[in-house]
Amino acid sequence: MITPVKQINRFSLLATGPLIGLLIALFVSGAAIQWNRSPHPITPEADVFQTTASIAEGLTKAEKDAKTTISSIRKTAELYQKTTQTMSDIVKNAKTVSAKPESIYDRRITSKLGVPFETIQSDRIRIELYKVNPGTYRGYAMKIRLKSPDAMKMTLGKDRLGGAETTKQAVQRYGAVAGINAGGFADSRGQRYPLSTTVLNGQYVNGFEPSYKDLFFVGLNQSGQLIGGKFKNKESLDKLQPKFGASFVPILLQNGVKLPIPDKWKTSPLRAPRTVIGNYKDDQLLVLVVDGDNEKGRSGATLEELQNKLANLGVQDAYNLDGGGSSSLVVNGRVINHPSDGALRPVPTHFLFFK
């Protein structure tokens, strides 16, 4: 009879036999089993230390990169500043160089007028006042540089068709720094109406009328340049984009050329107080206002005298505005000329200048 103990021993032998055989074979062949044992086992504290060291190394590198970037930005900023300054100097020099011909031209025309007795300067306008006294007449010249197109305007007397007021009243009412009388007029039923074609704020006040006889139109365009002449149709005037303007007689100069003065205007009257407006090549304006004792033709200037004077001053285009008792020049609230009526005459149109 086989006991249970013997059965178990026999079973254990059968189960462990292969393993014992494998070990004996490895021993005989010289192979050895090596266990991977770290001499310094990794602990949680060591893991944190390695992570911190890695972060520190990264921060150090980032700091170096940041310093390099800041240095590069600083150099770029310095270069930009130098470049900007250089460009600014170039622009400044270019403006100076480009302004030289203009200043030379201005000195040339100013030298012919003499020394101004009054100057008005702003970012919109420059006005210089001169006395004109060639011996045969006395008057005033006003040289005007419009730095802005809106520094000059035309007004209707009391802002209505048929209304009239003095130049001083218009200057005060609009807050202008200077003003002169403008176009001719015709009286009807107690009202004073502008003569022929008149433009205000880009609109025809009483429609367009083709130029006839010795009449002309003179005013400013949208860019602030003096325009004028005779116009047979509305389209030809529209092309010049008139902003405002008035009409009278006659034209004295065009493109620097003296135009024939009609015989009628040479003698009716021979001499008189006059108001004339013209322009230079650089678009500066020149206004002449000549004094006279009356309208009887014995004092003041002839149109030929003014034509010659303007040509000698280098004026390109010149137009005779209403004269006689209408001639007026107001600057800084003062009446500069001596009106032949003894007082300023109310007229329907005025050219005003703004500081």
C-alpha positions as a printed Julia matrix, in Angstrom:
355×3 Matrix{Float64}:
   0.0     0.0     0.0
   1.45    3.4    -1.06
   1.12    6.15    1.44
   0.1     9.8     0.54
   3.48   11.16    1.63
   5.34    9.16   -0.96
   2.93   10.35   -3.63
   3.58   14.02   -2.79
   7.38   13.58   -2.82
   7.21   11.89   -6.17
   5.06   14.73   -7.56
   7.41   17.43   -6.24
  10.36   15.7    -7.83
   8.66   15.58  -11.18
   7.73   19.3   -10.92
  11.12   20.65   -9.9
  13.22   18.35  -12.03
  13.33   20.48  -15.16
  14.3    23.64  -13.19
  17.14   21.8   -11.39
  18.37   20.48  -14.7
  18.42   23.97  -16.23
  20.47   25.34  -13.36
  22.98   22.51  -13.6
  23.35   23.13  -17.34
  24.0    26.86  -16.87
  26.55   26.13  -14.15
  28.37   23.66  -16.3
  28.5    26.03  -19.32
  29.95   28.88  -17.24
  27.03   31.29  -17.76
  26.24   33.47  -14.85
  23.17   35.33  -13.93
  23.82   39.01  -13.13
  21.29   40.93  -11.16
  20.83   44.63  -12.11
  21.34   46.19   -8.76
  21.95   49.91   -8.55
  24.6    50.84   -6.05
  22.54   53.98   -5.3
  18.89   53.26   -5.38
  16.74   56.18   -6.74
  14.79   57.74   -3.97
  11.99   60.37   -4.28
  14.4    63.01   -2.94
  16.91   62.27   -5.7
  14.21   62.46   -8.34
  13.19   65.97   -7.15
  16.85   67.05   -7.15
  17.33   65.91  -10.75
  14.13   67.7   -11.85
  15.18   70.94  -10.1
  18.62   70.79  -11.67
  17.05   70.31  -15.1
  14.75   73.31  -14.57
  17.64   75.46  -13.36
  19.65   74.53  -16.41
  16.68   75.51  -18.61
  16.25   78.84  -16.82
  19.93   79.61  -17.21
  19.66   78.96  -20.94
  16.49   81.05  -21.16
  18.23   83.91  -19.34
  21.11   83.78  -21.78
  18.67   83.73  -24.72
  16.73   86.64  -23.2
  19.9    88.67  -22.75
  20.85   87.97  -26.34
  17.35   88.98  -27.51
  17.35   92.17  -25.41
  20.74   93.1   -26.78
  19.5    92.46  -30.3
  16.36   94.54  -29.69
  18.46   97.35  -28.21
  20.74   97.37  -31.23
  17.73   97.31  -33.56
  16.14  100.2   -31.65
  19.35  102.2   -31.83
  19.62  101.51  -35.53
  15.97  102.5   -36.03
  16.52  105.71  -34.08
  19.6   106.55  -36.12
  17.75  105.75  -39.36
  14.75  107.85  -38.31
  17.0   110.77  -37.4
  18.84  110.43  -40.69
  15.56  110.41  -42.64
  14.33  113.38  -40.64
  17.52  115.26  -41.47
  17.16  114.33  -45.14
  13.54  115.57  -45.22
  14.53  118.75  -43.38
  17.39  119.39  -45.76
  15.15  118.64  -48.74
  12.6   121.16  -47.5
  15.32  123.72  -46.96
  16.74  123.13  -50.43
  13.3   123.2   -52.07
  12.41  126.37  -50.17
  15.52  128.2   -51.32
  14.24  129.07  -54.83
  10.96  130.2   -53.24
  12.7   132.39  -50.67
  15.03  133.8   -53.33
  12.05  134.68  -55.52
  10.22  136.2   -52.56
  13.22  138.36  -51.66
  13.45  139.51  -55.25
   9.83  140.68  -55.47
   9.88  142.07  -51.93
  12.96  144.17  -52.66
  10.95  146.04  -55.28
   8.29  146.91  -52.73
  10.65  148.19  -50.06
  10.3   147.6   -46.32
   6.89  146.59  -44.94
   5.49  148.89  -42.26
   3.29  146.12  -40.89
   3.35  142.32  -41.03
   0.71  139.8   -40.02
   1.78  136.19  -39.65
  -0.08  132.99  -38.78
  -0.18  129.36  -39.87
  -2.9   130.3   -42.39
  -1.66  133.54  -43.91
   1.15  136.07  -44.16
   0.36  139.7   -44.96
   2.92  142.45  -45.55
   1.89  146.08  -45.92
   3.93  148.6   -47.94
   3.56  152.23  -48.85
   3.54  153.05  -52.57
   4.55  156.58  -53.56
   6.16  156.89  -57.01
   5.53  160.62  -57.05
   2.4   160.83  -59.15
   0.11  159.06  -56.71
   0.08  157.6   -53.21
  -1.23  154.3   -52.07
  -0.62  151.0   -50.35
   0.44  147.54  -51.4
  -0.57  144.41  -49.54
   1.38  141.25  -50.37
  -0.45  138.12  -49.28
   0.67  134.52  -49.01
  -2.29  132.21  -48.53
  -1.0   129.21  -46.61
  -4.51  127.78  -46.54
  -7.21  128.15  -49.23
  -9.78  129.16  -46.6
  -7.69  132.17  -45.49
  -9.49  134.26  -48.13
 -13.23  134.54  -48.72
 -15.72  136.73  -50.53
 -18.85  138.03  -48.82
 -22.09  139.61  -49.92
 -23.26  142.78  -48.21
 -25.25  141.72  -45.16
 -25.16  138.18  -46.6
 -27.94  138.78  -49.08
 -28.3   139.63  -52.74
 -28.97  143.35  -53.02
 -27.4   144.15  -49.65
 -24.43  146.45  -49.1
 -22.05  147.28  -46.27
 -18.65  148.88  -45.84
 -15.48  146.81  -45.92
 -14.89  147.58  -42.25
 -18.36  146.32  -41.35
 -17.76  143.12  -43.29
 -14.34  142.64  -41.68
 -15.76  143.11  -38.19
 -18.82  140.97  -38.8
 -16.75  138.02  -40.09
 -13.8   138.46  -37.74
 -11.36  138.94  -40.63
  -7.9   140.43  -40.22
  -8.05  142.4   -43.47
 -10.4   143.25  -46.31
 -10.8   145.15  -49.58
 -13.71  146.04  -51.81
 -14.31  143.61  -54.67
 -16.41  143.78  -57.85
 -18.53  146.46  -59.44
 -22.24  146.95  -58.79
 -25.47  148.41  -60.1
 -28.15  150.13  -58.06
 -31.82  149.3   -58.51
 -34.81  150.27  -56.35
 -32.73  151.11  -53.36
 -30.75  147.86  -53.58
 -27.11  147.4   -54.61
 -26.47  144.33  -56.78
 -23.14  142.74  -57.84
 -22.25  143.35  -61.45
 -22.44  140.4   -63.88
 -21.17  136.91  -62.96
 -20.67  136.47  -59.23
 -19.73  133.23  -57.47
 -20.01  132.6   -53.73
 -19.12  129.32  -52.01
 -18.84  127.6   -55.39
 -22.37  128.66  -56.44
 -23.47  131.25  -59.0
 -25.26  133.99  -57.08
 -27.44  135.13  -59.95
 -26.56  132.72  -62.74
 -23.75  132.83  -65.29
 -23.48  135.76  -67.7
 -21.08  135.54  -70.66
 -18.34  138.16  -70.57
 -19.2   141.16  -72.72
 -17.45  144.4   -73.63
 -14.6   144.96  -71.14
 -15.98  142.93  -68.23
 -14.01  140.1   -66.63
 -14.42  137.66  -63.75
 -11.79  137.31  -61.01
 -11.69  135.16  -57.9
 -10.09  132.14  -56.26
 -10.39  128.47  -57.16
 -10.82  125.6   -54.72
  -7.02  125.36  -54.28
  -6.66  128.99  -53.28
  -5.18  130.21  -56.58
  -6.21  133.41  -58.33
  -8.23  132.8   -61.49
  -9.74  135.28  -63.89
 -10.45  136.39  -67.43
 -13.27  136.53  -69.93
 -15.57  133.53  -70.28
 -17.97  132.96  -73.13
 -19.75  130.04  -71.49
 -20.29  128.6   -68.04
 -18.38  125.38  -68.83
 -15.13  127.24  -69.47
 -15.36  128.94  -66.06
 -16.47  125.74  -64.32
 -13.27  124.02  -65.47
 -11.31  126.41  -63.25
 -13.38  125.32  -60.22
 -14.19  128.82  -58.93
 -14.74  129.03  -55.19
 -15.76  132.68  -55.28
 -15.32  135.72  -57.47
 -16.75  138.97  -58.83
 -16.74  141.03  -62.03
 -15.48  144.44  -63.17
 -13.32  146.16  -65.84
 -10.67  145.96  -67.3
  -7.94  143.28  -67.24
  -4.49  144.86  -66.86
  -2.09  141.9   -67.12
  -2.31  138.29  -68.2
   0.69  135.94  -67.99
   2.93  138.97  -67.45
   1.73  140.64  -70.66
   0.14  144.08  -70.65
  -3.29  144.04  -72.26
  -4.63  147.03  -74.18
  -6.64  149.33  -71.93
  -9.9   150.38  -73.6
  -9.92  154.09  -74.51
 -13.0   154.66  -72.4
 -11.19  153.58  -69.23
  -8.16  155.7   -70.03
 -10.14  158.9   -69.66
 -13.3   158.12  -67.65
 -11.82  159.04  -65.29
  -8.21  159.76  -66.15
  -7.07  159.48  -62.54
  -8.96  157.96  -59.66
  -8.68  156.05  -56.43
  -8.1   152.42  -57.47
  -8.19  148.91  -56.08
  -6.28  146.27  -58.06
  -5.62  142.59  -57.34
  -2.96  140.42  -58.98
  -0.76  137.36  -58.42
   2.88  136.33  -58.69
   4.35  133.17  -60.18
   4.38  131.52  -56.74
   0.64  132.3   -56.26
   1.21  135.08  -53.75
  -1.33  137.86  -54.14
  -0.68  141.57  -54.45
  -3.33  144.2   -53.77
  -2.82  147.87  -54.64
  -5.12  150.49  -53.16
  -4.48  154.03  -54.4
  -5.75  157.17  -52.71
  -7.46  160.05  -54.48
  -9.23  163.2   -53.36
 -12.33  162.64  -55.47
 -13.71  160.95  -58.57
 -13.26  163.94  -60.92
 -10.12  162.52  -62.53
  -7.58  164.95  -61.11
  -6.08  162.76  -58.37
  -5.21  159.14  -57.9
  -3.59  156.93  -60.53
  -4.24  156.14  -64.16
  -4.76  152.52  -65.17
  -1.68  152.69  -67.37
   0.44  153.81  -64.39
  -0.8   150.89  -62.33
  -0.34  148.5   -65.22
   3.29  149.55  -65.58
   3.85  149.45  -61.83
   2.48  145.91  -61.54
   4.51  144.7   -64.51
   7.69  146.14  -62.97
   6.87  144.39  -59.68
   6.76  141.05  -61.49
   3.0   140.5   -61.21
   1.65  137.96  -63.7
  -2.1   138.59  -63.78
  -3.8   141.79  -62.63
  -7.42  142.91  -62.53
  -8.84  146.35  -61.82
 -11.54  146.14  -59.15
 -14.14  148.77  -58.35
 -12.51  152.11  -57.57
 -13.37  155.7   -56.79
 -15.23  156.03  -53.51
 -15.49  152.23  -53.32
 -11.73  151.72  -52.87
 -11.05  150.56  -49.33
  -8.33  148.78  -47.38
  -8.98  147.65  -43.82
  -6.31  145.9   -41.72
  -6.53  144.93  -38.04
  -9.72  146.94  -37.66
  -8.16  150.14  -39.1
  -8.99  151.9   -42.34
  -5.54  152.16  -43.96
  -6.38  154.21  -47.05
  -8.16  157.55  -47.3
 -11.58  157.02  -48.97
 -12.38  159.77  -51.44
 -15.94  160.05  -50.11
 -14.55  160.99  -46.71
 -15.96  157.73  -45.37
 -16.16  154.13  -46.51
 -18.8   153.41  -49.12
 -21.2   150.47  -48.65
 -20.66  147.98  -51.5
 -22.15  144.54  -52.23
 -18.97  142.4   -52.4
 -15.76  142.21  -50.36
 -12.61  140.09  -50.4
 -11.71  139.2   -46.81
  -8.55  137.68  -45.35
  -8.37  135.57  -42.2
  -5.62  134.96  -39.7
